[in-house]
PDB file of C-alpha atoms in Angstrom:
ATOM      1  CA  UNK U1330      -5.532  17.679   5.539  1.00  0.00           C
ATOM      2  CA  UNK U1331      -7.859  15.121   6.515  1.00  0.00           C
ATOM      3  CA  UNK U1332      -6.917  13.902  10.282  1.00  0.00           C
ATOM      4  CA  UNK U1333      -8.553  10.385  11.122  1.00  0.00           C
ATOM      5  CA  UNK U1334      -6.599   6.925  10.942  1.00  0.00           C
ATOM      6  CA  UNK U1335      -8.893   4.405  11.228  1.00  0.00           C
ATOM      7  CA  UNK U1336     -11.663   5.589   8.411  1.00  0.00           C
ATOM      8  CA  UNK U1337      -8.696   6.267   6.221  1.00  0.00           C
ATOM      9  CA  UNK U1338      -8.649   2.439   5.989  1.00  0.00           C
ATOM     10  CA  UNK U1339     -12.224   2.307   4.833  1.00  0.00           C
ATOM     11  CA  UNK U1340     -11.930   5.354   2.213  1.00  0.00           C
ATOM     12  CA  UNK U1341      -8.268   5.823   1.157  1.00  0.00           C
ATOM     13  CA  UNK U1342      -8.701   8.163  -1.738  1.00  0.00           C
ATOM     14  CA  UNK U1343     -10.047  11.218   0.151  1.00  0.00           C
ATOM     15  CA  UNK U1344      -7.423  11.087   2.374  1.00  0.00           C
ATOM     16  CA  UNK U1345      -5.139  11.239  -0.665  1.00  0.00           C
ATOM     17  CA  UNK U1346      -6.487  13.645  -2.541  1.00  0.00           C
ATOM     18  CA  UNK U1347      -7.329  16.483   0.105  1.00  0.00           C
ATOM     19  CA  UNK U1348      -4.058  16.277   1.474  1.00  0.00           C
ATOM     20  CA  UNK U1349      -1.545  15.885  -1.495  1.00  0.00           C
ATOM     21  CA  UNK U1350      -3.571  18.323  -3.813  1.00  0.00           C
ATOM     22  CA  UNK U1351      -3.696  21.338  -0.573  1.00  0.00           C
ATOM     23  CA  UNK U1352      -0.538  20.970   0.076  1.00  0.00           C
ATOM     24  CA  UNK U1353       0.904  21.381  -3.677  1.00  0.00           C
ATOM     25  CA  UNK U1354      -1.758  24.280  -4.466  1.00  0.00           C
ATOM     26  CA  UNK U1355      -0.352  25.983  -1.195  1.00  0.00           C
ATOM     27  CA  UNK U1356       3.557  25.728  -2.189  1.00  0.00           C
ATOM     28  CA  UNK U1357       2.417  26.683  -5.971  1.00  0.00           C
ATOM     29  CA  UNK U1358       0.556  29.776  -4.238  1.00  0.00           C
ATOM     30  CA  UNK U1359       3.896  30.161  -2.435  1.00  0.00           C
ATOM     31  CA  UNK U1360       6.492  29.757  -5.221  1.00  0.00           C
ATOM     32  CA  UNK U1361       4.367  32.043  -7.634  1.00  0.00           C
ATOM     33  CA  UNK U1362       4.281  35.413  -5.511  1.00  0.00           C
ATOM     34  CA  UNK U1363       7.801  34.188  -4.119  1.00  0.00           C
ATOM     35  CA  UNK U1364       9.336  37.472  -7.009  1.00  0.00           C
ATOM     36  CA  UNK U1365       7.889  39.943  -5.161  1.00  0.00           C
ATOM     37  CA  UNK U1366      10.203  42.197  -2.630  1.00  0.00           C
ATOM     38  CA  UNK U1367       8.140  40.677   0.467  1.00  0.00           C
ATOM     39  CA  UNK U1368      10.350  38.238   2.719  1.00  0.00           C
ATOM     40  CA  UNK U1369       9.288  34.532   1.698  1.00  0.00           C
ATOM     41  CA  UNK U1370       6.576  33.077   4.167  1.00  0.00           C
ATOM     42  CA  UNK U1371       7.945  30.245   5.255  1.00  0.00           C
ATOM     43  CA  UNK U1372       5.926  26.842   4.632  1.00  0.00           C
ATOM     44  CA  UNK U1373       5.185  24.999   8.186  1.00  0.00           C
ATOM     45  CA  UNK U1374       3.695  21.571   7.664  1.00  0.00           C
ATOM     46  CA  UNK U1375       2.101  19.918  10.238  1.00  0.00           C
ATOM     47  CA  UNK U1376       3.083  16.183   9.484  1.00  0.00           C
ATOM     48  CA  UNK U1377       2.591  13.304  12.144  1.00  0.00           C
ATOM     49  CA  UNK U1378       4.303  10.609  13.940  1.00  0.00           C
ATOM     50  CA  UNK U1379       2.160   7.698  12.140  1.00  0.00           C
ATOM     51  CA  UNK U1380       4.629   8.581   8.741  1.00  0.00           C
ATOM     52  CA  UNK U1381       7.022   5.865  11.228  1.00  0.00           C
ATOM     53  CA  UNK U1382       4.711   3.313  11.338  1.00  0.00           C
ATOM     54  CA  UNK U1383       5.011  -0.137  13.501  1.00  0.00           C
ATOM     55  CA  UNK U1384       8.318   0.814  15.203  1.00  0.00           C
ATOM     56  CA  UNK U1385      10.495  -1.414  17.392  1.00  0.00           C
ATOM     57  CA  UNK U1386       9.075  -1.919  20.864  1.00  0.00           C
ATOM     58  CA  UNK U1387      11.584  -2.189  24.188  1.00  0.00           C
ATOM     59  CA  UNK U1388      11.333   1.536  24.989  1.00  0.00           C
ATOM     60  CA  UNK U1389      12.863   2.589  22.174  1.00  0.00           C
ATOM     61  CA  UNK U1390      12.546   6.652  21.661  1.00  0.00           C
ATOM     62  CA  UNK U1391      12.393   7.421  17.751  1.00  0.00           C
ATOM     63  CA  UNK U1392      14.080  10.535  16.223  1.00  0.00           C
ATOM     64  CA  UNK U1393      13.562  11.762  13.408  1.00  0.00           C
ATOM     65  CA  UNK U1394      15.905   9.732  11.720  1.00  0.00           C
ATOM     66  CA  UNK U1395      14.375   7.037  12.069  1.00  0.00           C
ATOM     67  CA  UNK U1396      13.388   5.509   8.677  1.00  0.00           C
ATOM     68  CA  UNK U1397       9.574   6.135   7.898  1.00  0.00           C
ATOM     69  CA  UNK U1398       7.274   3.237   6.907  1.00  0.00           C
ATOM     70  CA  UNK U1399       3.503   4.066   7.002  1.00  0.00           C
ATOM     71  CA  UNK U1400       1.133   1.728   7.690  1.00  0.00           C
ATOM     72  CA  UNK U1401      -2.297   3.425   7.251  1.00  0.00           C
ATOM     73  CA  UNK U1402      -3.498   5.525   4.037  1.00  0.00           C
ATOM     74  CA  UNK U1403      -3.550   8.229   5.885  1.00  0.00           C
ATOM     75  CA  UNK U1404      -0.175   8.318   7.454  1.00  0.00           C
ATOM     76  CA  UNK U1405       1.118   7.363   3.714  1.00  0.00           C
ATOM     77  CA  UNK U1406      -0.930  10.447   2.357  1.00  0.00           C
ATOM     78  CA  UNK U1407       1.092  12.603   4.890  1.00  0.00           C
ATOM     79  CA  UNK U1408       4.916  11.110   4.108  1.00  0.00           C
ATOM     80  CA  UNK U1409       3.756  12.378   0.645  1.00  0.00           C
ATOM     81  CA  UNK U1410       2.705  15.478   1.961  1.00  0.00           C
ATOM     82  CA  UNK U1411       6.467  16.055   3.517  1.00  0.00           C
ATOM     83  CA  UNK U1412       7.994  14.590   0.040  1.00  0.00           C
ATOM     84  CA  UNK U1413       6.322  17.668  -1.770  1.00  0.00           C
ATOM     85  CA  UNK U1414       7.502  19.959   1.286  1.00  0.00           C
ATOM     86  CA  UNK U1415      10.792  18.867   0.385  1.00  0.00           C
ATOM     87  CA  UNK U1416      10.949  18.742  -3.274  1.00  0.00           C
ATOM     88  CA  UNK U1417       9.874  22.203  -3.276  1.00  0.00           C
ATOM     89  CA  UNK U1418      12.166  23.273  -0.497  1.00  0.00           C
ATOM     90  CA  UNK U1419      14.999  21.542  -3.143  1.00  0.00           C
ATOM     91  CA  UNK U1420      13.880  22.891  -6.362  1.00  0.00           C
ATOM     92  CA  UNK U1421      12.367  26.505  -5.549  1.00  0.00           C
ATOM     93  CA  UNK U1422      14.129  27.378  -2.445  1.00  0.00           C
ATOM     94  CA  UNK U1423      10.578  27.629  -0.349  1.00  0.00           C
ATOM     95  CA  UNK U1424      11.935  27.734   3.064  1.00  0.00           C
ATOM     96  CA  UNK U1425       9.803  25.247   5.210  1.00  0.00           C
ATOM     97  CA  UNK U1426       9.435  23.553   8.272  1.00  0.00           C
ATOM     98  CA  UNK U1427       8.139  19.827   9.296  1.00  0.00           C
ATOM     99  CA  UNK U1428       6.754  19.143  12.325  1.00  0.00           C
ATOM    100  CA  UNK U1429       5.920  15.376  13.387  1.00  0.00           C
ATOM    101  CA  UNK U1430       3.773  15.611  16.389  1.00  0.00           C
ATOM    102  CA  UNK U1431       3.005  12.545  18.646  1.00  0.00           C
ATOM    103  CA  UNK U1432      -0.114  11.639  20.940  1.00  0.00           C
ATOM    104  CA  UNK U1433      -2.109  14.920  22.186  1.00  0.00           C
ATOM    105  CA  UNK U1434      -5.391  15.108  23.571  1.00  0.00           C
ATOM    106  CA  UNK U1435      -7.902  17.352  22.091  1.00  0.00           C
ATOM    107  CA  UNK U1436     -11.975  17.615  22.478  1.00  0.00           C
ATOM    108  CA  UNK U1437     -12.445  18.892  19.348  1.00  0.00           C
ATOM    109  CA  UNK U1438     -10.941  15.365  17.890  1.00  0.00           C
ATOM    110  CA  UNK U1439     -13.683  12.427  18.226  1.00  0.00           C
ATOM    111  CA  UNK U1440     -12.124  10.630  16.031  1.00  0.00           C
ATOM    112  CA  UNK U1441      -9.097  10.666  18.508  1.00  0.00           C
ATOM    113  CA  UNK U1442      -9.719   7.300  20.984  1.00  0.00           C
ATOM    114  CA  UNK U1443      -9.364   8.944  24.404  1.00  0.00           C
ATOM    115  CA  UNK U1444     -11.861  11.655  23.257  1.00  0.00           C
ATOM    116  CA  UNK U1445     -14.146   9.179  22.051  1.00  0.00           C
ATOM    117  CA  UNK U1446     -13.838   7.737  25.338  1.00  0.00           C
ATOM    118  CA  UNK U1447     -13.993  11.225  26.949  1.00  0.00           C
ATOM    119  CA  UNK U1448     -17.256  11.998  25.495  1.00  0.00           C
ATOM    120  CA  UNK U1449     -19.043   8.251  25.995  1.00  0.00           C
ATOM    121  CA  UNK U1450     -18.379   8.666  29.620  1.00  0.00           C
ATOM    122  CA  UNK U1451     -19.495  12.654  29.715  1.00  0.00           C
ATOM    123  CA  UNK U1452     -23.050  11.259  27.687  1.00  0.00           C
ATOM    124  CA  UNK U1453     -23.506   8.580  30.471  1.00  0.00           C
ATOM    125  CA  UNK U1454     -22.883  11.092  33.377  1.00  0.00           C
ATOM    126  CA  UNK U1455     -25.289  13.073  32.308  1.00  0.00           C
ATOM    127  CA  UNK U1456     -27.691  10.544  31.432  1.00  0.00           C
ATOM    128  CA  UNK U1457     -27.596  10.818  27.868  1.00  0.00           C
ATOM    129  CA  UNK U1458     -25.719   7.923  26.472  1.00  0.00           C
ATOM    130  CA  UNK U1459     -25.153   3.864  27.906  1.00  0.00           C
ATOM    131  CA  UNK U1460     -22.861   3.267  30.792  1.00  0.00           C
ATOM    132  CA  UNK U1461     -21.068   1.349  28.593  1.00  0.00           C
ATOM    133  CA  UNK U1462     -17.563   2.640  27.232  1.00  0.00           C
ATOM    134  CA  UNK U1463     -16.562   1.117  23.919  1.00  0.00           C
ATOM    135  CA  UNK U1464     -12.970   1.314  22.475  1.00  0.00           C
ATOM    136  CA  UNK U1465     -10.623  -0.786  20.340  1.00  0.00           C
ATOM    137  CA  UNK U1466      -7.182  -2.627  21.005  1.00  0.00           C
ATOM    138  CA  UNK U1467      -5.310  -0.751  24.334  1.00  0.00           C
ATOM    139  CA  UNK U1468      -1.601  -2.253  24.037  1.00  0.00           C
ATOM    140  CA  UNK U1469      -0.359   0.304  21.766  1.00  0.00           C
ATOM    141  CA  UNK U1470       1.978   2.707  24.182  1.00  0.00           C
ATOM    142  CA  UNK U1471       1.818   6.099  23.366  1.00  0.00           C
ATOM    143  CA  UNK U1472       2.775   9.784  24.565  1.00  0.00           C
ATOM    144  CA  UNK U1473       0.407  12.567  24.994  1.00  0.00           C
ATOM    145  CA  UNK U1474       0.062  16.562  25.279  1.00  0.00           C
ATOM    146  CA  UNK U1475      -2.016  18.623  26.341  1.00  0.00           C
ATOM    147  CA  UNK U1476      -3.708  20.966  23.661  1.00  0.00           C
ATOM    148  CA  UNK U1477      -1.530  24.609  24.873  1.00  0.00           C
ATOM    149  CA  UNK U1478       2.125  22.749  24.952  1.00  0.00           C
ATOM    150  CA  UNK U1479       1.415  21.536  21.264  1.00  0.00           C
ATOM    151  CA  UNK U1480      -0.059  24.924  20.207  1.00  0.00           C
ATOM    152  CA  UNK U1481       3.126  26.529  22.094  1.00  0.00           C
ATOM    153  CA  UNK U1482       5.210  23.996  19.658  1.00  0.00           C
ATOM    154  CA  UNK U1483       4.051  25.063  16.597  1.00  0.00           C
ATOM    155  CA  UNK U1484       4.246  28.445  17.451  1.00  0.00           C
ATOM    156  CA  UNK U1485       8.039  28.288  17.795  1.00  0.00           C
ATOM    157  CA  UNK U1486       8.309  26.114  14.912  1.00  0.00           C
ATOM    158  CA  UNK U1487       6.968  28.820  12.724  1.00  0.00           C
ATOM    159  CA  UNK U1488       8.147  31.814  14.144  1.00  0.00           C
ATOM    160  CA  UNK U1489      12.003  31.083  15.438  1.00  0.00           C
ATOM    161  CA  UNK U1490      14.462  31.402  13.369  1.00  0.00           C
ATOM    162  CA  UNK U1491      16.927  28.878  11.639  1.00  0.00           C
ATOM    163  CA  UNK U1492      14.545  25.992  12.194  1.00  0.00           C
ATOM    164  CA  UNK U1493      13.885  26.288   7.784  1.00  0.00           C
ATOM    165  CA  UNK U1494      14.562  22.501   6.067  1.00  0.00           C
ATOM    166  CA  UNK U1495      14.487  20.775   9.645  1.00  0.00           C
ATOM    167  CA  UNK U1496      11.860  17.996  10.270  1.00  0.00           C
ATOM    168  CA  UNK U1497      11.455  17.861  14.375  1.00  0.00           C
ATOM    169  CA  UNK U1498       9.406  15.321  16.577  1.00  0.00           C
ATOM    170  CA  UNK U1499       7.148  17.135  18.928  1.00  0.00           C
ATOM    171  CA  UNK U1500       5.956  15.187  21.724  1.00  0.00           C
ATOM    172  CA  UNK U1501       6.267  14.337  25.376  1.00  0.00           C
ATOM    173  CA  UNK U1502       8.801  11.829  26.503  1.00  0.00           C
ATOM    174  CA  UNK U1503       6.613   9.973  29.394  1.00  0.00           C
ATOM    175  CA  UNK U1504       4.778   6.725  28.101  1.00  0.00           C
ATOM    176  CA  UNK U1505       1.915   5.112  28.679  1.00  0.00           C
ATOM    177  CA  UNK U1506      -1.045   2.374  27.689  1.00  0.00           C
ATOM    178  CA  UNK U1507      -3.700   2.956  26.109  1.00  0.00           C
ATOM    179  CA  UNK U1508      -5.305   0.707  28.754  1.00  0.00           C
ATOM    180  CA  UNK U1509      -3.699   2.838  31.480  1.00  0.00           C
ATOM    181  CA  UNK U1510      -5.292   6.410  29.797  1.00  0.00           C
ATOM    182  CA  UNK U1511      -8.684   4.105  29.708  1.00  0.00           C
ATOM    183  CA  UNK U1512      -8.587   3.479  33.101  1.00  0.00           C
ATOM    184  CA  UNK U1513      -7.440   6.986  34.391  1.00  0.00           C
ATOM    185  CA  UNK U1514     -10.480   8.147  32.415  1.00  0.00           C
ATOM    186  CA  UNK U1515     -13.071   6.002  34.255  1.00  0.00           C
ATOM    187  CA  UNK U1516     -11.080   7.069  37.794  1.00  0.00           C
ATOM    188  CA  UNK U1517     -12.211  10.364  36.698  1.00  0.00           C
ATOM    189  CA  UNK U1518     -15.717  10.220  35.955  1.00  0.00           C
ATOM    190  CA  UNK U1519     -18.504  10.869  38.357  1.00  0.00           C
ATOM    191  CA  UNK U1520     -20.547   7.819  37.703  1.00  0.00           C
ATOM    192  CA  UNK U1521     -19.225   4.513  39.349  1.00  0.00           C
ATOM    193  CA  UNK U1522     -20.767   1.751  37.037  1.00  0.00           C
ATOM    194  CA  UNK U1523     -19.044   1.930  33.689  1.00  0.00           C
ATOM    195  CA  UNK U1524     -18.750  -1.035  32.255  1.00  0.00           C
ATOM    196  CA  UNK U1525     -15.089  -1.087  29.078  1.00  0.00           C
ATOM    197  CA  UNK U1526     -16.747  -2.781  26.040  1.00  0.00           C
ATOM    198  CA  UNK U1527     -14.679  -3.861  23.159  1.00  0.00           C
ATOM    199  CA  UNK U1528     -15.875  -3.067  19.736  1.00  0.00           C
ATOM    200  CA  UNK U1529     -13.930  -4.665  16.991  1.00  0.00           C
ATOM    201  CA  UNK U1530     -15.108  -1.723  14.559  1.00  0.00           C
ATOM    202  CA  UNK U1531     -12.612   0.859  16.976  1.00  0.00           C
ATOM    203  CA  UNK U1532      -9.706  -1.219  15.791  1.00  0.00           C
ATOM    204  CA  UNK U1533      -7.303  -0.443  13.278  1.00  0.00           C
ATOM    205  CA  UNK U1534      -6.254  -3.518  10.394  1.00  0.00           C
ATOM    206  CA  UNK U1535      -2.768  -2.496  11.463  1.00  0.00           C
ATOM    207  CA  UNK U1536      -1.796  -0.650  14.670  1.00  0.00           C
ATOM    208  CA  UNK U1537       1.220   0.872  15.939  1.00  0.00           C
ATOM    209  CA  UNK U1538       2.774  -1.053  19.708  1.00  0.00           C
ATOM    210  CA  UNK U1539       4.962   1.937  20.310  1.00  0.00           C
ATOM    211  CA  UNK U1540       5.270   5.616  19.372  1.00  0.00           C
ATOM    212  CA  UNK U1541       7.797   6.942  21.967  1.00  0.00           C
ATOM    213  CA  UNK U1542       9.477  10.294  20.523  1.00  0.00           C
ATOM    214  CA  UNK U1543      12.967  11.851  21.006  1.00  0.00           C
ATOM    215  CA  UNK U1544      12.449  15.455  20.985  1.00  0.00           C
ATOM    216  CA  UNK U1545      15.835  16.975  22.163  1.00  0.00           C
ATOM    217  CA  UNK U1546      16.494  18.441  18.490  1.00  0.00           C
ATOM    218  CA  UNK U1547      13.376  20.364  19.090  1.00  0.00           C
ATOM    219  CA  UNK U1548      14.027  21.193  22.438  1.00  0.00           C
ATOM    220  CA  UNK U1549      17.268  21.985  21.670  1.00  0.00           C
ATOM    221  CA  UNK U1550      16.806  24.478  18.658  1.00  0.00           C
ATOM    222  CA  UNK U1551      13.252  26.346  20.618  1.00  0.00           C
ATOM    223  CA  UNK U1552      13.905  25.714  24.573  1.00  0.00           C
ATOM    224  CA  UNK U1553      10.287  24.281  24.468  1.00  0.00           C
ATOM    225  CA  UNK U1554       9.184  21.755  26.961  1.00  0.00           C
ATOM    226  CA  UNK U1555       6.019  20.048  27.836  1.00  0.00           C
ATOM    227  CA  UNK U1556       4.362  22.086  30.753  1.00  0.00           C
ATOM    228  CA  UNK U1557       1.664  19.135  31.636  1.00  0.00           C
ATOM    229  CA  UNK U1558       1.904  15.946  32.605  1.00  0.00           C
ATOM    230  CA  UNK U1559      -0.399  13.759  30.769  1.00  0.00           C
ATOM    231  CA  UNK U1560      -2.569  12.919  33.113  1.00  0.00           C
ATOM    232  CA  UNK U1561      -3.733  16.583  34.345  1.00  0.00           C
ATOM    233  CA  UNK U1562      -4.096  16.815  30.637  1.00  0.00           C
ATOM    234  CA  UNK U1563      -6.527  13.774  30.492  1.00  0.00           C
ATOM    235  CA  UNK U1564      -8.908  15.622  33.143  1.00  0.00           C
ATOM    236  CA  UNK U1565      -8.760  18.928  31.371  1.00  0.00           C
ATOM    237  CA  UNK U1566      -9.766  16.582  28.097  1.00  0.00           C
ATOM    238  CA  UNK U1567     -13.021  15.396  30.266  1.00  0.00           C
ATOM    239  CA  UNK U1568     -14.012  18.099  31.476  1.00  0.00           C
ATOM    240  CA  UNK U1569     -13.856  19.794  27.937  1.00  0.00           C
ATOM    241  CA  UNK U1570     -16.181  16.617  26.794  1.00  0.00           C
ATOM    242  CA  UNK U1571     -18.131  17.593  29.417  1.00  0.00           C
ATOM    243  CA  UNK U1572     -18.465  21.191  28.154  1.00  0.00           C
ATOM    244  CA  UNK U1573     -19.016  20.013  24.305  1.00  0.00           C
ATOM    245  CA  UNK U1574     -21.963  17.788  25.484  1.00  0.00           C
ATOM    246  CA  UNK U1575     -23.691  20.082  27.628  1.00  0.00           C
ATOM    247  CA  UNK U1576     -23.428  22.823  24.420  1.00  0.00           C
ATOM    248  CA  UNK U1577     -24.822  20.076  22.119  1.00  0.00           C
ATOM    249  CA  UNK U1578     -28.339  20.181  21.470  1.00  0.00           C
TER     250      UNK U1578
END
């Protein structure tokens, strides 16, 4: 499905209609070979932490109990996405597995605001772009992995055993601003005169204050654990900017 939060606001359909209509041709393909002697594949969905929408604030950690109330088009495109998982997991016996994943950082992502960011400051080092970073609101507190602990997540999820009709929060359990990942970012960078600019386009109608996730049900079920602390993954996201602008012509 299509991954990007704030133009889902602009074009909601899209959003809608890549992900519900892949995701129900994919369990059809499933359910329709599912009378041959092969083992049934099991489904692994890849859902998201925005299906919670504007949860509580105060430090709270959300599990996946917690009730889910999207707020964007896209986050509402991917509760129906897990709805489907589940109806079919009901009605045909598809095993399956849902995944809600929280912040991560990832190069390959500019729609994702710390890349953005990433890649504004990697233009101006190398002379190629303003020295003038622009971003959106910074309040919101958020977690965030590093690329190989999330890849190392889904990995278990679809290849242990006895995780099939469980929905588990992937994350890491160490908050922090958006502000505060800004400002790590410009730490980081080589020049010394970037100027934080704030566009009003970068900002969501409706943004989330806190996404904080519980992950012991994961942990405990897979033994997985976060291996980097967010900020060592925040320099390996610049200096992978750094790599994607030097490679684009």
């Amino acid at each position: 499905s299509w991954a990007n939060v704030r133009r889902s606001f602009d074009d909601p359909v899209p959003f809608w209609e890549n992900t519900t209509r892949a995701t129900v041709n994919l369990l059809e393909a499933l359910r329709r070979v599912a009378g041959s002697e092969s083992p049934r594949a099991t489904f692994g969905l890849a859902s998201t932490s925005e299906v919670y929408g504007v949860c509580l604030g105060g430090g709270l950690s959300i599990d996946e109990t917690y009730r889910i109330a999207p707020v964007s088009p896209y986050a509402a495109s991917k509760a129906a996405q897990e709805m489907l998982v589940r109806t079919y997991a009901a009605s045909y016996h598809q095993p399956s597995v849902i995944t809600r994943c929280f912040g991560y950082f990832n190069a390959r992502r500019p729609d994702l605001a710390p890349t953005n960011w990433a890649l504004q400051i990697a233009r101006a080092e190398t002379g190629m772009g303003k020295n003038q970073i622009a971003h959106g609101w910074l309040g919101s507190v958020r977690t965030f992995l590093g690329m190989s602990d999330v890849l190392s997540a889904y990995w278990l999820a679809g290849t242990i055993g006895g995780l099939h009709g469980g929905v588990y929060n992937i994350g890491s359990e160490t908050s922090t601003s958006m502000q505060a990942v800004l400002e790590r970012l410009v730490q980081l960078s080589t020049r010394r005169d970037l100027v934080r600019v704030v566009d009003a386009a970068l900002s969501r109608p409706v943004d989330i204050q806190s996404a904080v996730p519980n992950c012991r049900r994961f942990q405990l079920a897979t033994g997985w654990k976060p291996l980097w602390e967010w900020q060592s993954a925040l320099a390996e996201l610049l200096d992978e900017c750094r790599r994607v602008v030097r490679e684009t012509p």
